[in-house]
Amino acid sequence: MKKFKINVVLLTVLVGLSSCTKDLDVLPKDPTVQTADAFYAQPGAYKQALAGVYGNLSLTGTQGAGSSSLQGLDAGTSQFGRCLWYLQDLTTDEALWSYEHDPGVPELQRNIWTSTNPVILGMFSRSMVEVAFVNDFLKNTTPDVLSKRGVTDPTLLGQITDYRNEVRVLRALAYYQLMDLFGKAPFVTENDPVNTAGPEYNRQQLFSFIESELNAVLPSLKPAKTNEYGRVDQAVAQMILAKIYLNAEVYIGTPKYTECLAQCNAIIAGGYTLNTNYLNNFNADNNTSPEMIFTLQSDGTYTQNYGPTTVFVNGEVGSIEQNGAALGVSSGGWGGALRLRKEFVQKFDGAAFASDARNTIFHAPARTLNIADIGNKDQGYLLQKFSNKTAAGGTGINSTFVDTDFPLFRLADVYLMYAECALRGASGASNAQALTYVNALRERANNGSTAADIASGDLTLDFILDERARELHWESHRRQDLIRFNKFTGGAYNWAWKGNGSTGVAISDNLKLFPIPASSLASNPNLTQNPGY
């Protein structure tokens, strides 16, 4: 399926102004950027501007993959998907990054971060810039503004209405991430003046906004699988709703598993199917996978970025193995940048996982399972889940920047959410159906064989947590899952280098939330710091 084309320059066209807090200034670097009226007078401008709003989730700047449009942040610490992965997965039992001289990385993977961490600032900033981009787009597409510009074509007006609905979902997505990671955020909409220092919204307020906004726009969105690939449809809105309901006990202290189940059922009814080959969800033409609900786009030519999939594929290349050619990148890749923590590797222990397609763990004979020294790239096992190869064996167009999209939401996650809701007592849930969904994933992972299917007695919450790791690892879910299962903080479950101990130590409960970045606090007097920082 053809990807929705994103234009780099449009990241600056959209705003030509600073974002909603001074420390997140967007820096237009293209002297040819026009005024809003001049830009929107061009044929196709409204769709191009829409592409710019989407582009902020994949791109970092206007001067290529190494540039950043956010003042004081480089590409490596300001790409939306990469920052999300650092915060959701690198802080857990799933992976370690070898190069601890990279700003912000050692503190995150050792769970000793502070409010000055640049990656934390990058995630907060990029999310708030997405809010600013959406607000600017909505300001420029009101009926009054369109009338003043002489926009009367009914087809174009209908398209713009669709675009407005889509960007409202993208704004809700940004606020969902802020609610999950930080527990609070400055709240601004298109009705606020430019550069407003928005009031602080807590989790309850953000939850209520996200829920009401998505429910308001949902009936007007295109049905699942009917929009252009890479764009929002009803299933994307339903997925965000399912996520906030799944984690509602964490967010607002009220369980909403029945509401989550309803959204899962709606998504499943939307026509998605499992890809028959698990690994085809993570290769260079994964945009054709029938289980993708929403992805962050990557393209070796048009959407070059140092986002999660470029990081994964290059980072999976081992310092000893030099296996880049097999993954579709340069043979040396990034020289052993990524390795697996022991506790994740052990999720695949046992004969049941010997033929499991999700088990792409491998290692040279000289490698040790334990990583006693994070800087020693020859220690620790490796993963080969993501690749820059196509399903047919071809290679992506670029040997560094991959064509592989990042699967933010896919059907397998919905199956596992359904099963978890059933176990947590959601009204209307069927344990038999939950078992069917879980075994569908296991059969897909075992080439159709039922040998690894589980029985009803095996379907427990502890099983679900481990199965989510096996199915969804490196897809930016793990921290959220561990928090929901009360295994992220404290010492009930430790992993290598948790809390800066080589075998893992207990960490304090305040780490369930990241700190509000110090520079954001300084620029917006309405913001307050999270406890413990």
mmCIF file of N, CA and C in Angstrom, residues 280 283-285 389-395:
data_model
loop_
_atom_site.group_PDB
_atom_site.id
_atom_site.type_symbol
_atom_site.label_atom_id
_atom_site.label_comp_id
_atom_site.label_asym_id
_atom_site.label_seq_id
_atom_site.Cartn_x
_atom_site.Cartn_y
_atom_site.Cartn_z
ATOM 1 N N ASN A 280 6.897 -10.024 9.039
ATOM 2 C CA ASN A 280 6.535 -9.092 7.973
ATOM 3 C C ASN A 280 5.883 -7.821 8.514
ATOM 4 N N ASN A 283 9.378 -5.250 8.618
ATOM 5 C CA ASN A 283 10.343 -5.194 7.533
ATOM 6 C C ASN A 283 10.089 -3.982 6.639
ATOM 7 N N ALA A 284 10.825 -3.901 5.549
ATOM 8 C CA ALA A 284 10.846 -2.683 4.738
ATOM 9 C C ALA A 284 9.546 -2.394 4.004
ATOM 10 N N ASP A 285 8.707 -3.388 3.822
ATOM 11 C CA ASP A 285 7.400 -3.130 3.204
ATOM 12 C C ASP A 285 6.264 -3.509 4.154
ATOM 13 N N LYS A 389 14.770 -5.326 5.065
ATOM 14 C CA LYS A 389 14.504 -6.247 3.960
ATOM 15 C C LYS A 389 13.012 -6.303 3.700
ATOM 16 N N THR A 390 12.617 -6.544 2.478
ATOM 17 C CA THR A 390 11.208 -6.712 2.152
ATOM 18 C C THR A 390 10.795 -8.166 2.371
ATOM 19 N N ALA A 391 9.500 -8.411 2.316
ATOM 20 C CA ALA A 391 8.995 -9.778 2.480
ATOM 21 C C ALA A 391 9.538 -10.702 1.402
ATOM 22 N N ALA A 392 9.818 -10.147 0.228
ATOM 23 C CA ALA A 392 10.336 -10.955 -0.875
ATOM 24 C C ALA A 392 11.857 -11.086 -0.843
ATOM 25 N N GLY A 393 12.511 -10.456 0.130
ATOM 26 C CA GLY A 393 13.950 -10.585 0.253
ATOM 27 C C GLY A 393 14.749 -9.438 -0.329
ATOM 28 N N GLY A 394 14.068 -8.443 -0.899
ATOM 29 C CA GLY A 394 14.767 -7.276 -1.400
ATOM 30 C C GLY A 394 15.251 -6.399 -0.264
ATOM 31 N N THR A 395 16.057 -5.413 -0.596
ATOM 32 C CA THR A 395 16.632 -4.533 0.411
ATOM 33 C C THR A 395 16.101 -3.121 0.228
#
